[in-house]
mmCIF file of C-alpha atoms in Angstrom:
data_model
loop_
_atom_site.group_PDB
_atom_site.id
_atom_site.type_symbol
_atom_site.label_atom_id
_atom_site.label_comp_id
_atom_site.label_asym_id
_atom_site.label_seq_id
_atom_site.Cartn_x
_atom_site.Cartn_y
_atom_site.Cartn_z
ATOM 1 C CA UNK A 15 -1.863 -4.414 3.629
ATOM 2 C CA UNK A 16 -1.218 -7.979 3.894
ATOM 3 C CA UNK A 17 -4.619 -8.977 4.206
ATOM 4 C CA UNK A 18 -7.931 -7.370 3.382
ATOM 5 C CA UNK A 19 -11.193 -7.066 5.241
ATOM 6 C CA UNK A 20 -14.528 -6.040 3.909
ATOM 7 C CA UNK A 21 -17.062 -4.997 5.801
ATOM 8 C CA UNK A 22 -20.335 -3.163 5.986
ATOM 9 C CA UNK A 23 -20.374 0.207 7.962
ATOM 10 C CA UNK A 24 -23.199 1.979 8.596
ATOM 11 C CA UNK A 25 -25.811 1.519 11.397
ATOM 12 C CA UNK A 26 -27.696 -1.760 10.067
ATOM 13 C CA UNK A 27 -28.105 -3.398 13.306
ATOM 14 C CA UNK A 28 -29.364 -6.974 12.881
ATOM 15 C CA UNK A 29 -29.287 -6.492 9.344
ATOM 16 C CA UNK A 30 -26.055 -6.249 8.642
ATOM 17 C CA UNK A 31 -25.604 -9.891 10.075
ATOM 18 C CA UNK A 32 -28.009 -11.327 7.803
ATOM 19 C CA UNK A 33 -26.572 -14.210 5.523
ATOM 20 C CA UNK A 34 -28.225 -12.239 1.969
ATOM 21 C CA UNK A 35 -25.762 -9.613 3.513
ATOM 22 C CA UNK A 36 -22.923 -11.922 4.148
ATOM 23 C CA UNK A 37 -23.498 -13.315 0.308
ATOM 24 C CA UNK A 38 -23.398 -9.632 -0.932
ATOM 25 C CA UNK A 39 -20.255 -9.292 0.664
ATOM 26 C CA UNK A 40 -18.932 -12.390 -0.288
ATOM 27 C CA UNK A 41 -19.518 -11.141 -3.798
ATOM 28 C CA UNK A 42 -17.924 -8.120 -3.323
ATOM 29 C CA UNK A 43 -14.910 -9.756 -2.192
ATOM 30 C CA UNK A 44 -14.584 -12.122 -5.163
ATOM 31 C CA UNK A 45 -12.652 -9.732 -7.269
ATOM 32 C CA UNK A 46 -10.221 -9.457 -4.209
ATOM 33 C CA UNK A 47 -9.998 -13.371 -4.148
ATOM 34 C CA UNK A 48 -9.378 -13.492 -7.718
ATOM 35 C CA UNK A 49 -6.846 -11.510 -7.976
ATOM 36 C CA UNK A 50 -4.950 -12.532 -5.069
ATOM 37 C CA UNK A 51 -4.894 -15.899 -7.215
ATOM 38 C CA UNK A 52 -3.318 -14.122 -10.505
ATOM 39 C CA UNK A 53 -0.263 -13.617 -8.484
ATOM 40 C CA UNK A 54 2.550 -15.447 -9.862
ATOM 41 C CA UNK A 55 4.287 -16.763 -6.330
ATOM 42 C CA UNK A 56 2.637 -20.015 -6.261
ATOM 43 C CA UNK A 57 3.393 -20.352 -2.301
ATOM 44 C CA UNK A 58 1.808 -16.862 -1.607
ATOM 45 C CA UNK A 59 -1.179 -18.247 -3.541
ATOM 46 C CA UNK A 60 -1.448 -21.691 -1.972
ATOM 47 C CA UNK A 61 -1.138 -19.827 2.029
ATOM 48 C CA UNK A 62 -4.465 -17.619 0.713
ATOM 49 C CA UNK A 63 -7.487 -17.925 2.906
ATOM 50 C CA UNK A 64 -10.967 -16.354 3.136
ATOM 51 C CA UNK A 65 -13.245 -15.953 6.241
ATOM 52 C CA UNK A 66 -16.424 -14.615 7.048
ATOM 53 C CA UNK A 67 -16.448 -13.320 10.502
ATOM 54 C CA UNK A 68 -19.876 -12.468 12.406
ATOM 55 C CA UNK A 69 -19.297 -10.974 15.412
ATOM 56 C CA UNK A 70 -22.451 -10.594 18.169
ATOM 57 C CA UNK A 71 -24.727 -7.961 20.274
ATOM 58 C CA UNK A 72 -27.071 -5.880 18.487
ATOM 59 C CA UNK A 73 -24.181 -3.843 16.957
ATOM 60 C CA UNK A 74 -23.086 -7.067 14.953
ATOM 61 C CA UNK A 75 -21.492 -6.608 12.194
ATOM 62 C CA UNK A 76 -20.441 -9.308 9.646
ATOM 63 C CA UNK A 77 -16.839 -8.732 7.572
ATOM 64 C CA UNK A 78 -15.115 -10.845 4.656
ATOM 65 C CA UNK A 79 -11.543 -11.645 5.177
ATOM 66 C CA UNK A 80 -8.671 -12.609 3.068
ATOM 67 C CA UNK A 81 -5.240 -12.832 3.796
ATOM 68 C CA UNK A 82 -2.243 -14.927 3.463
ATOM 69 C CA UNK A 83 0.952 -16.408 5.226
ATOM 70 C CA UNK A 84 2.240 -13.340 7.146
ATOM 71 C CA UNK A 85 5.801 -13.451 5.915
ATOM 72 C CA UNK A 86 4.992 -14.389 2.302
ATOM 73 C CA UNK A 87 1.860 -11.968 2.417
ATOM 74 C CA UNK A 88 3.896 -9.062 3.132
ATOM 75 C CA UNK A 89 6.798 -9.971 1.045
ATOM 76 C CA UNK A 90 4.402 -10.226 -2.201
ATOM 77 C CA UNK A 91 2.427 -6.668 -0.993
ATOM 78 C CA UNK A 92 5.760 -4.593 -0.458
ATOM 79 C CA UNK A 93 6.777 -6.055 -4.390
ATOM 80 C CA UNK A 94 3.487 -5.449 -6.452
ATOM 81 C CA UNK A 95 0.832 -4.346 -3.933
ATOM 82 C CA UNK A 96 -1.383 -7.439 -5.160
ATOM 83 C CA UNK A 97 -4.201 -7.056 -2.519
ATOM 84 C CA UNK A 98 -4.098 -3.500 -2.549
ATOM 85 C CA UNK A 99 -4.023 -3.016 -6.819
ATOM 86 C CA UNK A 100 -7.282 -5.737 -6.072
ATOM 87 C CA UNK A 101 -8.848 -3.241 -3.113
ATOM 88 C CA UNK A 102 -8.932 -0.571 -5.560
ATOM 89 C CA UNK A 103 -10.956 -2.120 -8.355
ATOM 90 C CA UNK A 104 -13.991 -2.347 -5.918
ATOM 91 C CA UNK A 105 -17.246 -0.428 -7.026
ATOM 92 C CA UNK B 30 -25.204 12.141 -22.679
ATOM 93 C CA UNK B 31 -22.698 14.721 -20.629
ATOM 94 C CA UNK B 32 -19.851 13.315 -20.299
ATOM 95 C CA UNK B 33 -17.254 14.634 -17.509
ATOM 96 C CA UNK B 34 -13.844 16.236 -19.260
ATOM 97 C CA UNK B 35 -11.220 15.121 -16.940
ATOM 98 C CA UNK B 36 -7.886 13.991 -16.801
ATOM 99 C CA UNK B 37 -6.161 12.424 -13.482
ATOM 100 C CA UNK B 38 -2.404 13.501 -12.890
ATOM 101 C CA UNK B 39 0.621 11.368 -12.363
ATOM 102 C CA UNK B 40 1.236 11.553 -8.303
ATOM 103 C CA UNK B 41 4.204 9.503 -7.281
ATOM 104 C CA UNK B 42 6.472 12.247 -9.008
ATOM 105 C CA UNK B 43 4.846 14.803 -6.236
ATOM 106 C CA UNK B 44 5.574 12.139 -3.694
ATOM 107 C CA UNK B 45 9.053 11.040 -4.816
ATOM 108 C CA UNK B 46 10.211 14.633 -4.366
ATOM 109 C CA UNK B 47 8.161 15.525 -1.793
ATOM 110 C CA UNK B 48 10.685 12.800 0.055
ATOM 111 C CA UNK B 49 13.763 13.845 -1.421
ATOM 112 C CA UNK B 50 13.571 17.170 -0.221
ATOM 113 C CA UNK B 51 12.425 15.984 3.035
ATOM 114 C CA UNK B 52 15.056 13.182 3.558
ATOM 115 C CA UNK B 53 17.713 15.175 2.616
ATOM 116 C CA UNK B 54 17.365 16.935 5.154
ATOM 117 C CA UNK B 55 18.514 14.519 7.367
ATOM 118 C CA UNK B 56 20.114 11.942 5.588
ATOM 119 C CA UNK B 57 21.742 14.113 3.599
ATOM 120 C CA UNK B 58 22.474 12.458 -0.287
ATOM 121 C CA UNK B 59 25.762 12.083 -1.058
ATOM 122 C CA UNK B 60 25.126 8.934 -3.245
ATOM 123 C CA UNK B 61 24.014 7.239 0.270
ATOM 124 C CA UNK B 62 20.331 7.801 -0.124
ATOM 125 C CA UNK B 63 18.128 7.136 -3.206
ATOM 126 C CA UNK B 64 14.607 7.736 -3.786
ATOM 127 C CA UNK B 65 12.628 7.131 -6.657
ATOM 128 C CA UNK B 66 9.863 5.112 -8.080
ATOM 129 C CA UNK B 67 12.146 2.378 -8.978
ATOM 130 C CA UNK B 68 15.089 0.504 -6.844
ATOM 131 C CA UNK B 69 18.191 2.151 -8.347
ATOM 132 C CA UNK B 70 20.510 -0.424 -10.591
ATOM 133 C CA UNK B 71 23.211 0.268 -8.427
ATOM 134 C CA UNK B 72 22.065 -0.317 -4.616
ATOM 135 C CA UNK B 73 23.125 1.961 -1.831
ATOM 136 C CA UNK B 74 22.647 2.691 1.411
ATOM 137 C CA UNK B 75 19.385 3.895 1.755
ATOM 138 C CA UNK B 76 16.802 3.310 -0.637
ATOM 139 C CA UNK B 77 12.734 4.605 -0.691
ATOM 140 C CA UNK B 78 10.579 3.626 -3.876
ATOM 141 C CA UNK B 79 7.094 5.275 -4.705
ATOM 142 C CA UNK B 80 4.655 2.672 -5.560
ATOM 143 C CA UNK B 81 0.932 3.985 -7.296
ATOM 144 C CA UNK B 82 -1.316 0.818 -6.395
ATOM 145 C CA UNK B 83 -3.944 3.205 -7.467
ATOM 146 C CA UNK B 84 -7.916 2.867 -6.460
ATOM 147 C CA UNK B 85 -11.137 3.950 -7.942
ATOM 148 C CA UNK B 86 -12.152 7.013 -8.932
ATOM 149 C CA UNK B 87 -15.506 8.391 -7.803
ATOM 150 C CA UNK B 88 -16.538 11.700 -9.273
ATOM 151 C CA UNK B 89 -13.765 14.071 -9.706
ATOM 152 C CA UNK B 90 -11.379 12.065 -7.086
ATOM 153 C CA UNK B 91 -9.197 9.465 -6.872
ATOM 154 C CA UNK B 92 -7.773 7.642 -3.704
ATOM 155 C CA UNK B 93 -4.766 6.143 -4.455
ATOM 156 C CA UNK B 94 -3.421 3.153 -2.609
ATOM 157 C CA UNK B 95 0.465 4.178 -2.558
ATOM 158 C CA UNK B 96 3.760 1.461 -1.280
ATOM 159 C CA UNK B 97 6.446 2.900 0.164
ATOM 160 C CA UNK B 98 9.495 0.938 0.350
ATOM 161 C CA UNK B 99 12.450 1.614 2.562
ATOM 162 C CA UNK B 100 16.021 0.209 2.636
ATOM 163 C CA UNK B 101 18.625 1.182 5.054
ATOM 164 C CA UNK B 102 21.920 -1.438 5.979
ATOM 165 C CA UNK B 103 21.098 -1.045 9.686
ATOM 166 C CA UNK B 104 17.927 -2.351 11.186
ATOM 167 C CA UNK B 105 17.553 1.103 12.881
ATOM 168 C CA UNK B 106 18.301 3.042 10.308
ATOM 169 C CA UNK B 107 15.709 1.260 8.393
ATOM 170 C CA UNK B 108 12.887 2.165 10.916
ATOM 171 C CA UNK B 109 13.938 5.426 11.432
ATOM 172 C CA UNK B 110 14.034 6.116 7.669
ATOM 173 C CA UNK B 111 10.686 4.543 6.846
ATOM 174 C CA UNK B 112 9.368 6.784 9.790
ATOM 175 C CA UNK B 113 10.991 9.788 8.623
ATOM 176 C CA UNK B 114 9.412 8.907 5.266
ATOM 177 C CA UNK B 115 5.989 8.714 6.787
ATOM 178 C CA UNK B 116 6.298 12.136 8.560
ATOM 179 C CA UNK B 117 7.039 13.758 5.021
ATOM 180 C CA UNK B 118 4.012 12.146 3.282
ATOM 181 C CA UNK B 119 2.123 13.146 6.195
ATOM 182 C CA UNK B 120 3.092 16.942 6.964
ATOM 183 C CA UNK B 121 4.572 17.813 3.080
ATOM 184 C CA UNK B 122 1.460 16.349 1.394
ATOM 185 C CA UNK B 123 -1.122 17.363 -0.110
ATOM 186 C CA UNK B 124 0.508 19.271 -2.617
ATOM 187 C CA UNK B 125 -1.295 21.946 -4.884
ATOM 188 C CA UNK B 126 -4.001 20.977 -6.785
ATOM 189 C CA UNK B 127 -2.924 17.559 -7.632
ATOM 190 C CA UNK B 128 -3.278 16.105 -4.172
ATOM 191 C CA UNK B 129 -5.494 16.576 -2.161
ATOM 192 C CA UNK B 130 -5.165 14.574 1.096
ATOM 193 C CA UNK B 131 -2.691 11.888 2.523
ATOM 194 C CA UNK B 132 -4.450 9.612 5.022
ATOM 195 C CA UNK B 133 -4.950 6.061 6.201
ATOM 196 C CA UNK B 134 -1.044 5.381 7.028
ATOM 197 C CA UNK B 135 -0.711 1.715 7.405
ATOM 198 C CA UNK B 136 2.576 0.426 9.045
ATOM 199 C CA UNK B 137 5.473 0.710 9.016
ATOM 200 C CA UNK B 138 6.142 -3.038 9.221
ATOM 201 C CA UNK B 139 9.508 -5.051 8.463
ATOM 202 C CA UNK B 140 9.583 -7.746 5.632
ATOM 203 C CA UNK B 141 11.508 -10.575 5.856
ATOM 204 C CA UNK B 142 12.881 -11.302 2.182
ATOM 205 C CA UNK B 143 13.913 -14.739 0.654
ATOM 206 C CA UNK B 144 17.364 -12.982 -0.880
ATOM 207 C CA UNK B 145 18.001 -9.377 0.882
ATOM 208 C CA UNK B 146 19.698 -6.936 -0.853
ATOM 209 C CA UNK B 147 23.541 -6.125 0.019
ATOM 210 C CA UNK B 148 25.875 -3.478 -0.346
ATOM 211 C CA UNK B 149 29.617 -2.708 -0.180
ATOM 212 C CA UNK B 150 30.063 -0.573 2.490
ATOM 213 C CA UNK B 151 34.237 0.488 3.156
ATOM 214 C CA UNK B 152 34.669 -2.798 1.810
ATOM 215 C CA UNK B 153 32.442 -4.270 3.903
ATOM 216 C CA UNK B 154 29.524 -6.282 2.481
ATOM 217 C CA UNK B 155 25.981 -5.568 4.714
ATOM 218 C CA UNK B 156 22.775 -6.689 3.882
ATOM 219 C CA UNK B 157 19.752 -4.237 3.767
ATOM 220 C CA UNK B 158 16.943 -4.139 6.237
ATOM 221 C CA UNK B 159 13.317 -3.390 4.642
ATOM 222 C CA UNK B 160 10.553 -1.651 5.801
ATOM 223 C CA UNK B 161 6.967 -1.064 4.017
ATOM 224 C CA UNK B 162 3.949 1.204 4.412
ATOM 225 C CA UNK B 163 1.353 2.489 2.491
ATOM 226 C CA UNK B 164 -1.127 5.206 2.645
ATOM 227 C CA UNK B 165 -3.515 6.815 0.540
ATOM 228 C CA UNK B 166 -3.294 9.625 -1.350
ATOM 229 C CA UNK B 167 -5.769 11.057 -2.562
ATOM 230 C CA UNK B 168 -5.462 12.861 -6.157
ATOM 231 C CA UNK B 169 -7.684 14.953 -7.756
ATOM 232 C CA UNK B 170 -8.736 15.269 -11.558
ATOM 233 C CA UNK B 171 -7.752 18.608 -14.076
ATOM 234 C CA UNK B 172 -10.235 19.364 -16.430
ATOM 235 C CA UNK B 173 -8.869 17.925 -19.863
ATOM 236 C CA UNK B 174 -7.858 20.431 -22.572
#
């Protein structure tokens, strides 16, 4: 759980690359993001990153992205779970 | 407006003895082996903390995000004790009414910590290898009195 990735499921074909889609996910994935910055090891903080990955054919499906530094990322989710505390707030 | 009278139950209790029956079995206790929600005060051999990372609750459901923690002062030991763990939460849950499915094991996967924890062990001082997972378990609401 050292990173999270949200995605849309569901058979949406070339919709589900759309960039409105990609936005709504984006949004989605704020609470995640902020969150993930409330954490209090500055380092674990600093090595965050977000990415929105598209991949192609007519199955496409876009996905959101955020993880840290590997070590530090799974250090800081075996103490206090910060990602996955964040994951479970999502409506 | 109707309004739903629920209540959702405490589960890492269920899964904190779920485990101790289940590792005791193997690792027998004898003071080597602690499992609870906490790390003990005292460290010791073997060590597995319940952590509720909880998740939302749709309708009369909740799935719970949980992080399982393992200790052991051998590498192996370690692994074999966080996989041991995961074969309890797998076959010994759900239990009752309270949960209803364990799923969606993730790991488990070593961490590397800044200051490890270390024991005395016949006067010999070891330092503890950790191991993480998580699953989710899903828990389901009582109707409130």
């Amino acid at each position: 759980m050292a990173k999270v990735t949200i995605r849309l499921t569901g058979s949406l074909e070339k919709q589900a690359k759309s960039s409105s889609l990609g936005d709504q996910l984006q949004t989605i994935s704020e609470p995640v993001w902020d969150a993930a910055h409330g954490d209090p090891n500055e380092a674990y903080v600093a090595s965050l990153q977000r990415h929105r990955f598209v991949s192609g054919g007519p199955e496409g499906r876009i996905s959101i992205q955020i993880g840290a530094d590997p070590v530090l990322g799974s250090r800081v989710e075996a103490k206090r779970g910060t990602l996955a505390r964040a994951l479970g707030r999502i409506r | 407006m109707w309004v739903r009278s629920q209540r959702f139950p405490i589960s890492d209790g269920l899964i904190v003895a779920a485990l101790r029956s289940g590792l005791a079995e193997t690792w027998g206790t004898a003071g080597t082996l602690t499992v609870g929600t906490e790390v003990p005060p005292t460290k010791t051999r073997r060590m597995v903390t319940v952590r509720d990372d909880s998740g939302l609750a749709v309708g009369r459901t909740q799935p719970r995000r949980q992080g399982i923690n393992v200790w052991a002062d051998s590498s192996v030991d370690a692994l074999n004790l966080a996989l041991d763990a995961m074969r309890i939460c797998e076959s010994a849950l759900p239990v009752g009414d309270v949960i209803v499915s364990a799923n969606q094991f993730t790991g488990p996967y070593k961490i590397d910590e800044d200051v490890p924890y270390t024991v005395v062990v016949s006067t010999v001082s070891k330092v503890l290898t950790h191991y993480y997972f998580t699953f989710i378990a899903t828990v389901k609401a009582a109707a409130a009195a």
